[in-house]
Tab-separated table of C-alpha atoms in Angstrom:
chain	number	residue	atom	x	y	z
U	193	MET	CA	-57.040	19.556	41.574
U	194	LEU	CA	-55.240	18.564	38.365
U	195	PRO	CA	-53.004	15.470	38.010
U	196	GLU	CA	-49.964	17.656	37.324
U	197	GLN	CA	-50.574	19.475	40.604
U	198	LEU	CA	-50.525	16.175	42.455
U	199	LYS	CA	-47.323	15.122	40.682
U	200	ALA	CA	-45.645	18.285	41.979
U	201	ILE	CA	-45.997	16.878	45.509
U	202	PRO	CA	-42.808	14.962	46.403
U	203	TYR	CA	-44.642	11.820	47.543
U	204	PHE	CA	-46.514	11.482	44.264
U	205	HIS	CA	-43.805	12.300	41.689
U	206	ASP	CA	-43.607	8.824	40.143
U	207	LEU	CA	-47.240	7.735	40.220
U	208	ASP	CA	-49.315	6.919	37.151
U	209	ALA	CA	-52.623	8.594	36.232
U	210	ARG	CA	-54.760	5.807	37.701
U	211	VAL	CA	-53.243	6.112	41.151
U	212	LEU	CA	-53.303	9.903	41.008
U	213	ASP	CA	-57.045	9.769	40.318
U	214	ARG	CA	-57.524	7.614	43.442
U	215	ILE	CA	-55.613	10.134	45.536
U	216	ARG	CA	-57.467	13.096	44.041
U	217	ALA	CA	-60.796	11.578	45.073
U	218	SER	CA	-59.669	11.627	48.731
U	219	VAL	CA	-58.458	15.248	48.850
U	220	PHE	CA	-60.297	18.016	50.701
U	221	GLU	CA	-59.500	21.751	50.806
U	222	VAL	CA	-58.627	23.989	53.768
U	223	GLN	CA	-58.399	27.800	53.841
U	224	LEU	CA	-56.435	29.485	56.631
U	225	GLN	CA	-56.214	33.137	57.591
U	226	LYS	CA	-52.917	34.652	58.698
U	227	GLY	CA	-52.210	33.521	62.262
U	228	GLN	CA	-54.874	30.817	62.264
U	229	VAL	CA	-53.860	27.592	64.031
U	230	LEU	CA	-54.551	24.458	61.982
U	231	PHE	CA	-53.797	21.981	64.764
U	232	THR	CA	-51.865	21.693	68.025
U	233	GLU	CA	-49.310	19.223	69.299
U	234	GLY	CA	-50.745	16.257	71.133
U	235	GLU	CA	-54.206	16.403	69.578
U	236	ALA	CA	-55.501	13.355	67.742
U	237	ALA	CA	-54.179	13.653	64.179
U	238	GLN	CA	-56.860	14.003	61.525
U	239	ALA	CA	-54.931	14.356	58.274
U	240	MET	CA	-51.739	15.143	56.410
U	241	TYR	CA	-51.602	18.403	54.473
U	242	VAL	CA	-50.065	19.902	51.349
U	243	VAL	CA	-49.582	23.639	50.956
U	244	ARG	CA	-51.162	24.998	47.760
U	245	SER	CA	-50.320	28.649	48.436
U	246	GLY	CA	-49.048	30.693	51.373
U	247	GLN	CA	-46.888	29.444	54.224
U	248	VAL	CA	-47.513	27.355	57.335
U	249	LYS	CA	-45.236	27.341	60.365
U	250	ILE	CA	-44.552	23.958	61.987
U	251	PHE	CA	-43.308	24.519	65.529
U	252	LYS	CA	-42.912	23.227	69.073
U	253	LEU	CA	-43.584	25.083	72.313
U	254	SER	CA	-41.620	24.680	75.530
U	255	PRO	CA	-43.473	24.503	78.886
U	256	ASP	CA	-42.623	28.186	79.459
U	257	GLY	CA	-43.981	29.228	76.037
U	258	ARG	CA	-40.744	29.524	74.057
U	259	GLU	CA	-41.174	28.642	70.406
U	260	GLN	CA	-38.894	26.566	68.182
U	261	VAL	CA	-39.792	26.596	64.505
U	262	LEU	CA	-39.039	23.255	62.887
U	263	ARG	CA	-39.758	24.409	59.350
U	264	ILE	CA	-41.801	26.818	57.258
U	265	ALA	CA	-43.871	24.830	54.768
U	266	GLY	CA	-44.470	26.576	51.440
U	267	PRO	CA	-46.193	25.605	48.171
U	268	ASP	CA	-46.073	21.841	47.411
U	269	ASP	CA	-44.602	21.077	50.845
U	270	CYS	CA	-46.259	18.341	52.915
U	271	PHE	CA	-46.568	18.134	56.681
U	272	ASN	CA	-48.113	15.996	59.445
U	273	GLU	CA	-47.449	12.760	57.577
U	274	VAL	CA	-45.924	10.937	60.562
U	275	PRO	CA	-49.255	10.128	62.313
U	276	ILE	CA	-50.415	8.307	59.190
U	277	PHE	CA	-47.842	5.627	59.916
U	278	ASP	CA	-47.345	5.611	63.686
U	279	GLU	CA	-51.018	6.352	64.509
U	280	GLY	CA	-49.895	8.815	67.179
U	281	PRO	CA	-51.058	12.397	67.813
U	282	ASN	CA	-49.914	15.527	66.014
U	283	PRO	CA	-46.137	15.768	66.697
U	284	ALA	CA	-46.049	19.582	66.527
U	285	ASN	CA	-48.205	22.697	66.074
U	286	ALA	CA	-49.166	24.225	62.714
U	287	GLN	CA	-50.100	27.876	62.159
U	288	ALA	CA	-50.498	29.991	59.023
U	289	VAL	CA	-47.692	32.557	58.623
U	290	GLU	CA	-49.850	34.230	55.977
U	291	ALA	CA	-53.163	33.424	54.332
U	292	ALA	CA	-52.802	29.878	53.067
U	293	ALA	CA	-54.687	27.349	50.982
U	294	LEU	CA	-54.104	23.669	51.708
U	295	TRP	CA	-55.060	20.257	50.474
U	296	GLY	CA	-55.687	17.616	53.091
U	297	ILE	CA	-55.938	13.829	53.004
U	298	ARG	CA	-57.467	12.176	56.059
U	299	ARG	CA	-55.335	9.673	57.887
U	300	GLY	CA	-57.580	6.674	57.179
U	301	ASP	CA	-57.822	7.506	53.480
U	302	MET	CA	-54.066	7.956	53.107
U	303	ARG	CA	-53.299	4.790	55.024
U	304	ARG	CA	-55.666	2.811	52.777
U	305	LEU	CA	-54.111	4.294	49.628
U	306	VAL	CA	-50.622	3.375	50.806
U	307	GLU	CA	-51.708	-0.197	51.485
U	308	GLU	CA	-53.415	-0.530	48.094
U	309	HIS	CA	-50.669	1.077	46.030
U	310	PRO	CA	-47.055	0.202	46.991
U	311	ALA	CA	-45.753	2.930	44.657
U	312	ILE	CA	-47.163	5.509	47.082
U	313	ALA	CA	-45.202	3.880	49.919
U	314	ILE	CA	-41.992	4.162	47.895
U	315	GLY	CA	-42.749	7.861	47.364
U	316	PHE	CA	-43.142	8.338	51.088
U	317	LEU	CA	-39.876	6.529	51.802
U	318	LYS	CA	-37.986	8.783	49.368
U	319	ALA	CA	-39.498	11.963	50.820
U	320	PHE	CA	-38.999	10.808	54.418
U	321	ALA	CA	-35.344	10.194	53.645
U	322	GLY	CA	-35.045	13.781	52.424
U	323	LYS	CA	-36.702	15.101	55.593
U	324	LEU	CA	-34.390	13.000	57.749
U	325	ARG	CA	-31.436	14.641	56.016
U	326	TYR	CA	-33.033	18.060	56.581
U	327	PHE	CA	-33.495	17.524	60.304
U	328	THR	CA	-30.017	16.004	60.607
U	329	ARG	CA	-28.610	19.212	59.140
U	330	LYS	CA	-30.792	21.248	61.500
U	331	VAL	CA	-29.394	19.404	64.531
U	332	GLU	CA	-25.909	19.940	63.138
U	333	ASP	CA	-26.579	23.678	62.775
U	334	LEU	CA	-27.894	23.993	66.329
U	335	SER	CA	-24.986	21.989	67.719
U	336	PHE	CA	-22.031	23.315	65.780
U	337	ARG	CA	-22.829	26.667	64.139
U	338	SER	CA	-22.695	30.022	65.902
U	339	VAL	CA	-25.841	32.132	65.985
U	340	THR	CA	-24.341	34.481	63.415
U	341	SER	CA	-23.612	31.545	61.102
U	342	ARG	CA	-27.159	30.220	61.551
U	343	VAL	CA	-28.637	33.631	60.765
U	344	ALA	CA	-26.457	33.940	57.651
U	345	LYS	CA	-27.611	30.525	56.483
U	346	LEU	CA	-31.279	31.396	57.099
U	347	LEU	CA	-30.962	34.648	55.147
U	348	LEU	CA	-29.464	32.782	52.195
U	349	GLU	CA	-32.305	30.243	52.338
U	350	MET	CA	-34.889	33.058	52.424
U	351	ALA	CA	-33.297	34.954	49.537
U	352	GLU	CA	-34.095	35.028	45.839
U	353	ASP	CA	-32.432	36.670	42.837
U	354	ASP	CA	-33.365	40.320	42.484
U	355	GLY	CA	-32.881	40.354	38.695
U	356	LYS	CA	-29.814	42.604	39.005
U	357	GLY	CA	-27.239	40.030	40.039
U	358	GLY	CA	-27.975	40.391	43.739
U	359	LEU	CA	-30.314	38.916	46.322
U	360	ARG	CA	-33.458	40.092	48.040
U	361	LEU	CA	-35.459	38.509	50.815
U	362	LYS	CA	-38.716	36.890	49.734
U	363	GLN	CA	-40.204	37.749	53.118
U	364	GLN	CA	-39.190	39.887	56.070
U	365	PHE	CA	-39.325	38.183	59.472
U	366	THR	CA	-39.263	39.925	62.822
U	367	GLN	CA	-36.238	39.317	65.039
U	368	GLN	CA	-38.428	37.161	67.302
U	369	GLU	CA	-39.572	35.055	64.368
U	370	MET	CA	-35.987	34.568	63.210
U	371	ALA	CA	-34.945	33.652	66.744
U	372	SER	CA	-37.623	30.944	66.793
U	373	VAL	CA	-36.314	29.506	63.530
U	374	VAL	CA	-32.591	29.430	64.392
U	375	GLY	CA	-33.113	28.435	68.022
U	376	THR	CA	-31.882	31.404	70.045
U	377	ALA	CA	-33.046	34.480	71.947
U	378	ARG	CA	-34.257	37.610	70.125
U	379	GLU	CA	-31.376	39.662	71.560
U	380	MET	CA	-28.884	37.332	69.874
U	381	ILE	CA	-30.449	38.030	66.477
U	382	GLY	CA	-29.712	41.735	66.930
U	383	ARG	CA	-26.074	40.924	67.718
U	384	ALA	CA	-25.854	38.631	64.699
U	385	PHE	CA	-27.252	41.393	62.454
U	386	LYS	CA	-24.598	43.798	63.721
U	387	ALA	CA	-21.837	41.244	63.025
U	388	LEU	CA	-23.146	40.592	59.512
U	389	GLU	CA	-23.469	44.331	58.860
U	390	LYS	CA	-19.878	44.853	60.016
U	391	GLU	CA	-18.751	42.188	57.518
U	392	GLY	CA	-20.562	43.969	54.696
U	393	ALA	CA	-23.067	41.123	54.229
U	394	ILE	CA	-26.265	43.007	55.047
U	395	ARG	CA	-27.580	46.490	55.661
U	396	LEU	CA	-30.317	47.317	58.160
U	397	ASP	CA	-32.927	49.724	56.808
U	398	ARG	CA	-35.167	50.462	59.780
U	399	HIS	CA	-36.915	47.127	60.345
U	400	ARG	CA	-35.839	45.631	57.023
U	401	VAL	CA	-32.804	43.505	56.255
U	402	VAL	CA	-31.181	44.258	52.905
U	403	ILE	CA	-28.670	41.735	51.563
U	404	VAL	CA	-25.597	43.586	50.330
U	405	SER	CA	-23.249	40.719	49.481
U	406	ARG	CA	-23.966	37.055	48.807
U	407	ALA	CA	-20.246	36.309	49.068
U	408	ALA	CA	-19.957	37.975	52.469
U	409	LEU	CA	-22.972	36.023	53.763
U	410	THR	CA	-21.467	32.786	52.459
U	411	ARG	CA	-18.164	33.511	54.222
U	412	MET	CA	-20.062	33.650	57.538
U	413	LEU	CA	-21.420	30.093	57.209
């Protein structure tokens, strides 16, 4: 791990080389295959993690097995930091969406580093504030947006420039996966797709979603 790789992690943006070297000495590596579960909710927390490559799904399960995806962690994203500070168990489940490489820092090591270097604590406070804003927006979406609006927002978040002035999806999700992210039933995703297609925002090509109009998607927010 290089110092510049550590500085790309939100918690460590403002740290000097000496502190980065201390953190680097505590890092271990994890390799996950697609679909592999890293940890489950309620288990004793072992570490916080940073995604090097790939994607990891952070999610909750209801007693009847329904899934609610809290977020999809991609490169340089951190997760499972909360148990470092409250000493509780894992607050959610983590599973690789695709093959993923992670860095981990064990809870005891990270706690000691935070206590020894106040600058790390400031980094955590800044990043936690950003995550609080993220989850506040997520609650707002679930409370006040229609399913169609939530799907339109998710598609915009999943999109990237296609080099021709338009958008393309970085990854195709199944309707069930999208339902888990936006907090609804799979059948409602199909209805939302039909509404977005009618508005000229997307086109369905078999099992693929093709974004036709960024403006039309934005109007549906």
